[in-house]
């Protein structure tokens, strides 16, 4: 989970220190990411395969729309 939290920091969604725990705050941050980038197919706040694929695209510089950072 620390890697996910670091990725969320990198895309300017989460600014806290990674805790390594998928808590309510992490789920909210994942939901924000899904909203910003129009991720569909994963439940809200769940870091499923579609969200993971979009995160990889965004981190590689090929992200879809959105981004409020």
mmCIF file of N, CA and C in Angstrom:
data_model
loop_
_atom_site.group_PDB
_atom_site.id
_atom_site.type_symbol
_atom_site.label_atom_id
_atom_site.label_comp_id
_atom_site.label_asym_id
_atom_site.label_seq_id
_atom_site.Cartn_x
_atom_site.Cartn_y
_atom_site.Cartn_z
ATOM 1 N N UNK A 1 0.801 -1.200 0.000
ATOM 2 C CA UNK A 1 0.000 0.000 0.000
ATOM 3 C C UNK A 1 0.847 1.268 0.000
ATOM 4 N N UNK A 2 2.040 1.165 0.524
ATOM 5 C CA UNK A 2 2.896 2.356 0.530
ATOM 6 C C UNK A 2 3.149 2.842 -0.892
ATOM 7 N N UNK A 3 3.337 1.906 -1.831
ATOM 8 C CA UNK A 3 3.592 2.293 -3.222
ATOM 9 C C UNK A 3 2.386 3.034 -3.792
ATOM 10 N N UNK A 4 1.185 2.555 -3.526
ATOM 11 C CA UNK A 4 -0.028 3.241 -3.988
ATOM 12 C C UNK A 4 -0.090 4.645 -3.397
ATOM 13 N N UNK A 5 0.160 4.769 -2.113
ATOM 14 C CA UNK A 5 0.106 6.075 -1.475
ATOM 15 C C UNK A 5 1.181 7.009 -2.035
ATOM 16 N N UNK A 6 2.339 6.472 -2.357
ATOM 17 C CA UNK A 6 3.383 7.285 -2.998
ATOM 18 C C UNK A 6 2.943 7.724 -4.383
ATOM 19 N N UNK A 7 2.299 6.817 -5.131
ATOM 20 C CA UNK A 7 1.792 7.175 -6.458
ATOM 21 C C UNK A 7 0.741 8.284 -6.353
ATOM 22 N N UNK A 8 -0.140 8.190 -5.364
ATOM 23 C CA UNK A 8 -1.153 9.225 -5.170
ATOM 24 C C UNK A 8 -0.502 10.568 -4.848
ATOM 25 N N UNK A 9 0.573 10.551 -4.104
ATOM 26 C CA UNK A 9 1.320 11.789 -3.835
ATOM 27 C C UNK A 9 1.916 12.343 -5.124
ATOM 28 N N UNK A 10 2.439 11.439 -5.951
ATOM 29 C CA UNK A 10 3.090 11.866 -7.191
ATOM 30 C C UNK A 10 2.114 12.547 -8.146
ATOM 31 N N UNK A 11 0.852 12.132 -8.111
ATOM 32 C CA UNK A 11 -0.154 12.761 -8.978
ATOM 33 C C UNK A 11 -0.917 13.866 -8.237
ATOM 34 N N UNK A 12 -0.369 14.298 -7.113
ATOM 35 C CA UNK A 12 -0.856 15.466 -6.360
ATOM 36 C C UNK A 12 -2.244 15.281 -5.754
ATOM 37 N N UNK A 13 -2.544 14.066 -5.329
ATOM 38 C CA UNK A 13 -3.827 13.822 -4.672
ATOM 39 C C UNK A 13 -3.638 13.702 -3.164
ATOM 40 N N UNK A 14 -2.621 12.994 -2.738
ATOM 41 C CA UNK A 14 -2.385 12.779 -1.311
ATOM 42 C C UNK A 14 -1.059 13.419 -0.941
ATOM 43 N N UNK A 15 -1.049 14.208 0.122
ATOM 44 C CA UNK A 15 0.178 14.893 0.508
ATOM 45 C C UNK A 15 0.698 14.443 1.864
ATOM 46 N N UNK A 16 0.120 13.369 2.400
ATOM 47 C CA UNK A 16 0.595 12.878 3.691
ATOM 48 C C UNK A 16 1.662 11.801 3.492
ATOM 49 N N UNK A 17 2.320 11.455 4.554
ATOM 50 C CA UNK A 17 3.306 10.374 4.514
ATOM 51 C C UNK A 17 2.601 9.046 4.280
ATOM 52 N N UNK A 18 3.138 8.190 3.417
ATOM 53 C CA UNK A 18 2.538 6.864 3.243
ATOM 54 C C UNK A 18 2.515 6.093 4.564
ATOM 55 N N UNK A 19 1.382 5.461 4.830
ATOM 56 C CA UNK A 19 1.232 4.689 6.064
ATOM 57 C C UNK A 19 1.331 3.187 5.813
ATOM 58 N N UNK A 20 1.119 2.776 4.554
ATOM 59 C CA UNK A 20 1.121 1.353 4.248
ATOM 60 C C UNK A 20 -0.204 0.680 4.557
ATOM 61 N N UNK A 21 -1.212 1.467 4.943
ATOM 62 C CA UNK A 21 -2.518 0.933 5.310
ATOM 63 C C UNK A 21 -3.568 1.497 4.360
ATOM 64 N N UNK A 22 -4.392 0.602 3.786
ATOM 65 C CA UNK A 22 -5.481 1.046 2.908
ATOM 66 C C UNK A 22 -6.654 1.437 3.793
ATOM 67 N N UNK A 23 -6.604 2.659 4.279
ATOM 68 C CA UNK A 23 -7.617 3.153 5.198
ATOM 69 C C UNK A 23 -8.665 3.977 4.440
ATOM 70 N N UNK A 24 -9.572 4.580 5.187
ATOM 71 C CA UNK A 24 -10.632 5.379 4.564
ATOM 72 C C UNK A 24 -10.059 6.539 3.755
ATOM 73 N N UNK A 25 -8.999 7.133 4.243
ATOM 74 C CA UNK A 25 -8.372 8.255 3.529
ATOM 75 C C UNK A 25 -7.806 7.794 2.190
ATOM 76 N N UNK A 26 -7.169 6.629 2.175
ATOM 77 C CA UNK A 26 -6.618 6.104 0.919
ATOM 78 C C UNK A 26 -7.753 5.811 -0.059
ATOM 79 N N UNK A 27 -8.828 5.229 0.415
ATOM 80 C CA UNK A 27 -9.977 4.947 -0.450
ATOM 81 C C UNK A 27 -10.540 6.246 -1.021
ATOM 82 N N UNK A 28 -10.610 7.302 -0.208
ATOM 83 C CA UNK A 28 -11.084 8.600 -0.688
ATOM 84 C C UNK A 28 -10.141 9.148 -1.752
ATOM 85 N N UNK A 29 -8.848 8.996 -1.535
ATOM 86 C CA UNK A 29 -7.869 9.477 -2.501
ATOM 87 C C UNK A 29 -7.966 8.704 -3.819
ATOM 88 N N UNK A 30 -8.194 7.400 -3.726
ATOM 89 C CA UNK A 30 -8.385 6.587 -4.936
ATOM 90 C C UNK A 30 -9.644 7.048 -5.654
ATOM 91 N N UNK A 31 -10.706 7.320 -4.916
ATOM 92 C CA UNK A 31 -11.947 7.818 -5.506
ATOM 93 C C UNK A 31 -11.710 9.144 -6.227
ATOM 94 N N UNK A 32 -10.927 10.028 -5.615
ATOM 95 C CA UNK A 32 -10.590 11.301 -6.247
ATOM 96 C C UNK A 32 -9.831 11.059 -7.544
ATOM 97 N N UNK A 33 -8.867 10.171 -7.521
ATOM 98 C CA UNK A 33 -8.103 9.830 -8.727
ATOM 99 C C UNK A 33 -9.045 9.315 -9.810
ATOM 100 N N UNK A 34 -9.942 8.413 -9.443
ATOM 101 C CA UNK A 34 -10.895 7.864 -10.415
ATOM 102 C C UNK A 34 -11.744 8.969 -11.031
ATOM 103 N N UNK A 35 -12.158 9.908 -10.227
ATOM 104 C CA UNK A 35 -12.966 11.015 -10.717
ATOM 105 C C UNK A 35 -12.171 11.913 -11.649
ATOM 106 N N UNK A 36 -10.961 12.302 -11.240
ATOM 107 C CA UNK A 36 -10.123 13.186 -12.050
ATOM 108 C C UNK A 36 -9.827 12.601 -13.420
ATOM 109 N N UNK A 37 -9.611 11.294 -13.467
ATOM 110 C CA UNK A 37 -9.169 10.670 -14.714
ATOM 111 C C UNK A 37 -10.251 9.844 -15.396
ATOM 112 N N UNK A 38 -11.475 9.917 -14.923
ATOM 113 C CA UNK A 38 -12.591 9.258 -15.590
ATOM 114 C C UNK A 38 -12.498 7.746 -15.617
ATOM 115 N N UNK A 39 -11.944 7.170 -14.566
ATOM 116 C CA UNK A 39 -11.804 5.710 -14.503
ATOM 117 C C UNK A 39 -13.177 5.083 -14.320
ATOM 118 N N UNK A 40 -13.465 4.085 -15.128
ATOM 119 C CA UNK A 40 -14.726 3.350 -15.036
ATOM 120 C C UNK A 40 -14.420 1.873 -14.919
ATOM 121 N N UNK A 41 -15.354 1.130 -14.348
ATOM 122 C CA UNK A 41 -15.233 -0.312 -14.274
ATOM 123 C C UNK A 41 -14.754 -0.834 -12.932
ATOM 124 N N UNK A 42 -14.220 0.035 -12.078
ATOM 125 C CA UNK A 42 -13.854 -0.360 -10.719
ATOM 126 C C UNK A 42 -14.809 0.344 -9.762
ATOM 127 N N UNK A 43 -15.160 -0.316 -8.658
ATOM 128 C CA UNK A 43 -16.006 0.368 -7.670
ATOM 129 C C UNK A 43 -15.314 1.630 -7.144
ATOM 130 N N UNK A 44 -16.117 2.584 -6.749
ATOM 131 C CA UNK A 44 -15.614 3.844 -6.230
ATOM 132 C C UNK A 44 -14.692 3.596 -5.038
ATOM 133 N N UNK A 45 -13.475 4.118 -5.116
ATOM 134 C CA UNK A 45 -12.525 3.980 -4.028
ATOM 135 C C UNK A 45 -11.762 2.679 -3.988
ATOM 136 N N UNK A 46 -11.993 1.803 -4.966
ATOM 137 C CA UNK A 46 -11.298 0.518 -5.015
ATOM 138 C C UNK A 46 -10.199 0.588 -6.072
ATOM 139 N N UNK A 47 -8.984 0.232 -5.674
ATOM 140 C CA UNK A 47 -7.836 0.273 -6.582
ATOM 141 C C UNK A 47 -7.796 -1.006 -7.409
ATOM 142 N N UNK A 48 -8.782 -1.124 -8.304
ATOM 143 C CA UNK A 48 -8.927 -2.304 -9.139
ATOM 144 C C UNK A 48 -8.098 -2.202 -10.413
ATOM 145 N N UNK A 49 -8.259 -3.151 -11.321
ATOM 146 C CA UNK A 49 -7.418 -3.214 -12.521
ATOM 147 C C UNK A 49 -7.525 -1.998 -13.437
ATOM 148 N N UNK A 50 -8.707 -1.421 -13.577
ATOM 149 C CA UNK A 50 -8.847 -0.245 -14.443
ATOM 150 C C UNK A 50 -8.170 0.977 -13.830
ATOM 151 N N UNK A 51 -8.308 1.110 -12.513
ATOM 152 C CA UNK A 51 -7.660 2.220 -11.815
ATOM 153 C C UNK A 51 -6.147 2.049 -11.862
ATOM 154 N N UNK A 52 -5.676 0.833 -11.675
ATOM 155 C CA UNK A 52 -4.245 0.552 -11.736
ATOM 156 C C UNK A 52 -3.682 0.868 -13.120
ATOM 157 N N UNK A 53 -4.423 0.493 -14.159
ATOM 158 C CA UNK A 53 -3.963 0.761 -15.523
ATOM 159 C C UNK A 53 -3.876 2.261 -15.794
ATOM 160 N N UNK A 54 -4.873 3.026 -15.328
ATOM 161 C CA UNK A 54 -4.839 4.469 -15.525
ATOM 162 C C UNK A 54 -3.697 5.096 -14.727
ATOM 163 N N UNK A 55 -3.457 4.612 -13.511
ATOM 164 C CA UNK A 55 -2.355 5.133 -12.716
ATOM 165 C C UNK A 55 -1.038 4.912 -13.450
ATOM 166 N N UNK A 56 -0.866 3.751 -14.032
ATOM 167 C CA UNK A 56 0.354 3.465 -14.783
ATOM 168 C C UNK A 56 0.497 4.419 -15.965
ATOM 169 N N UNK A 57 -0.608 4.684 -16.662
ATOM 170 C CA UNK A 57 -0.577 5.619 -17.792
ATOM 171 C C UNK A 57 -0.224 7.026 -17.339
ATOM 172 N N UNK A 58 -0.843 7.456 -16.254
ATOM 173 C CA UNK A 58 -0.598 8.804 -15.748
ATOM 174 C C UNK A 58 0.857 8.959 -15.312
ATOM 175 N N UNK A 59 1.362 7.983 -14.590
ATOM 176 C CA UNK A 59 2.741 8.046 -14.117
ATOM 177 C C UNK A 59 3.737 7.980 -15.269
ATOM 178 N N UNK A 60 3.342 7.358 -16.371
ATOM 179 C CA UNK A 60 4.196 7.283 -17.554
ATOM 180 C C UNK A 60 4.057 8.542 -18.425
ATOM 181 N N UNK A 61 3.141 9.439 -18.035
ATOM 182 C CA UNK A 61 2.952 10.665 -18.788
ATOM 183 C C UNK A 61 1.956 10.545 -19.919
ATOM 184 N N UNK A 62 1.176 9.469 -19.908
ATOM 185 C CA UNK A 62 0.206 9.239 -20.977
ATOM 186 C C UNK A 62 -1.221 9.237 -20.452
ATOM 187 N N UNK A 63 -1.460 9.923 -19.349
ATOM 188 C CA UNK A 63 -2.765 9.871 -18.696
ATOM 189 C C UNK A 63 -3.878 10.442 -19.543
ATOM 190 N N UNK A 64 -5.068 10.045 -19.192
ATOM 191 C CA UNK A 64 -6.265 10.536 -19.878
ATOM 192 C C UNK A 64 -6.496 11.985 -19.521
ATOM 193 N N UNK A 65 -7.734 12.389 -19.501
ATOM 194 C CA UNK A 65 -8.069 13.774 -19.189
ATOM 195 C C UNK A 65 -7.897 14.054 -17.719
ATOM 196 N N UNK A 66 -8.237 15.239 -17.332
ATOM 197 C CA UNK A 66 -8.305 15.560 -15.930
ATOM 198 C C UNK A 66 -6.971 15.896 -15.294
ATOM 199 N N UNK A 67 -6.991 15.864 -13.993
ATOM 200 C CA UNK A 67 -5.814 16.239 -13.227
ATOM 201 C C UNK A 67 -5.959 17.649 -12.731
ATOM 202 N N UNK A 68 -6.085 17.806 -11.459
ATOM 203 C CA UNK A 68 -6.265 19.129 -10.874
ATOM 204 C C UNK A 68 -5.052 19.548 -10.085
ATOM 205 N N UNK A 69 -3.864 19.061 -10.432
ATOM 206 C CA UNK A 69 -2.710 19.344 -9.603
ATOM 207 C C UNK A 69 -1.908 20.395 -10.185
#
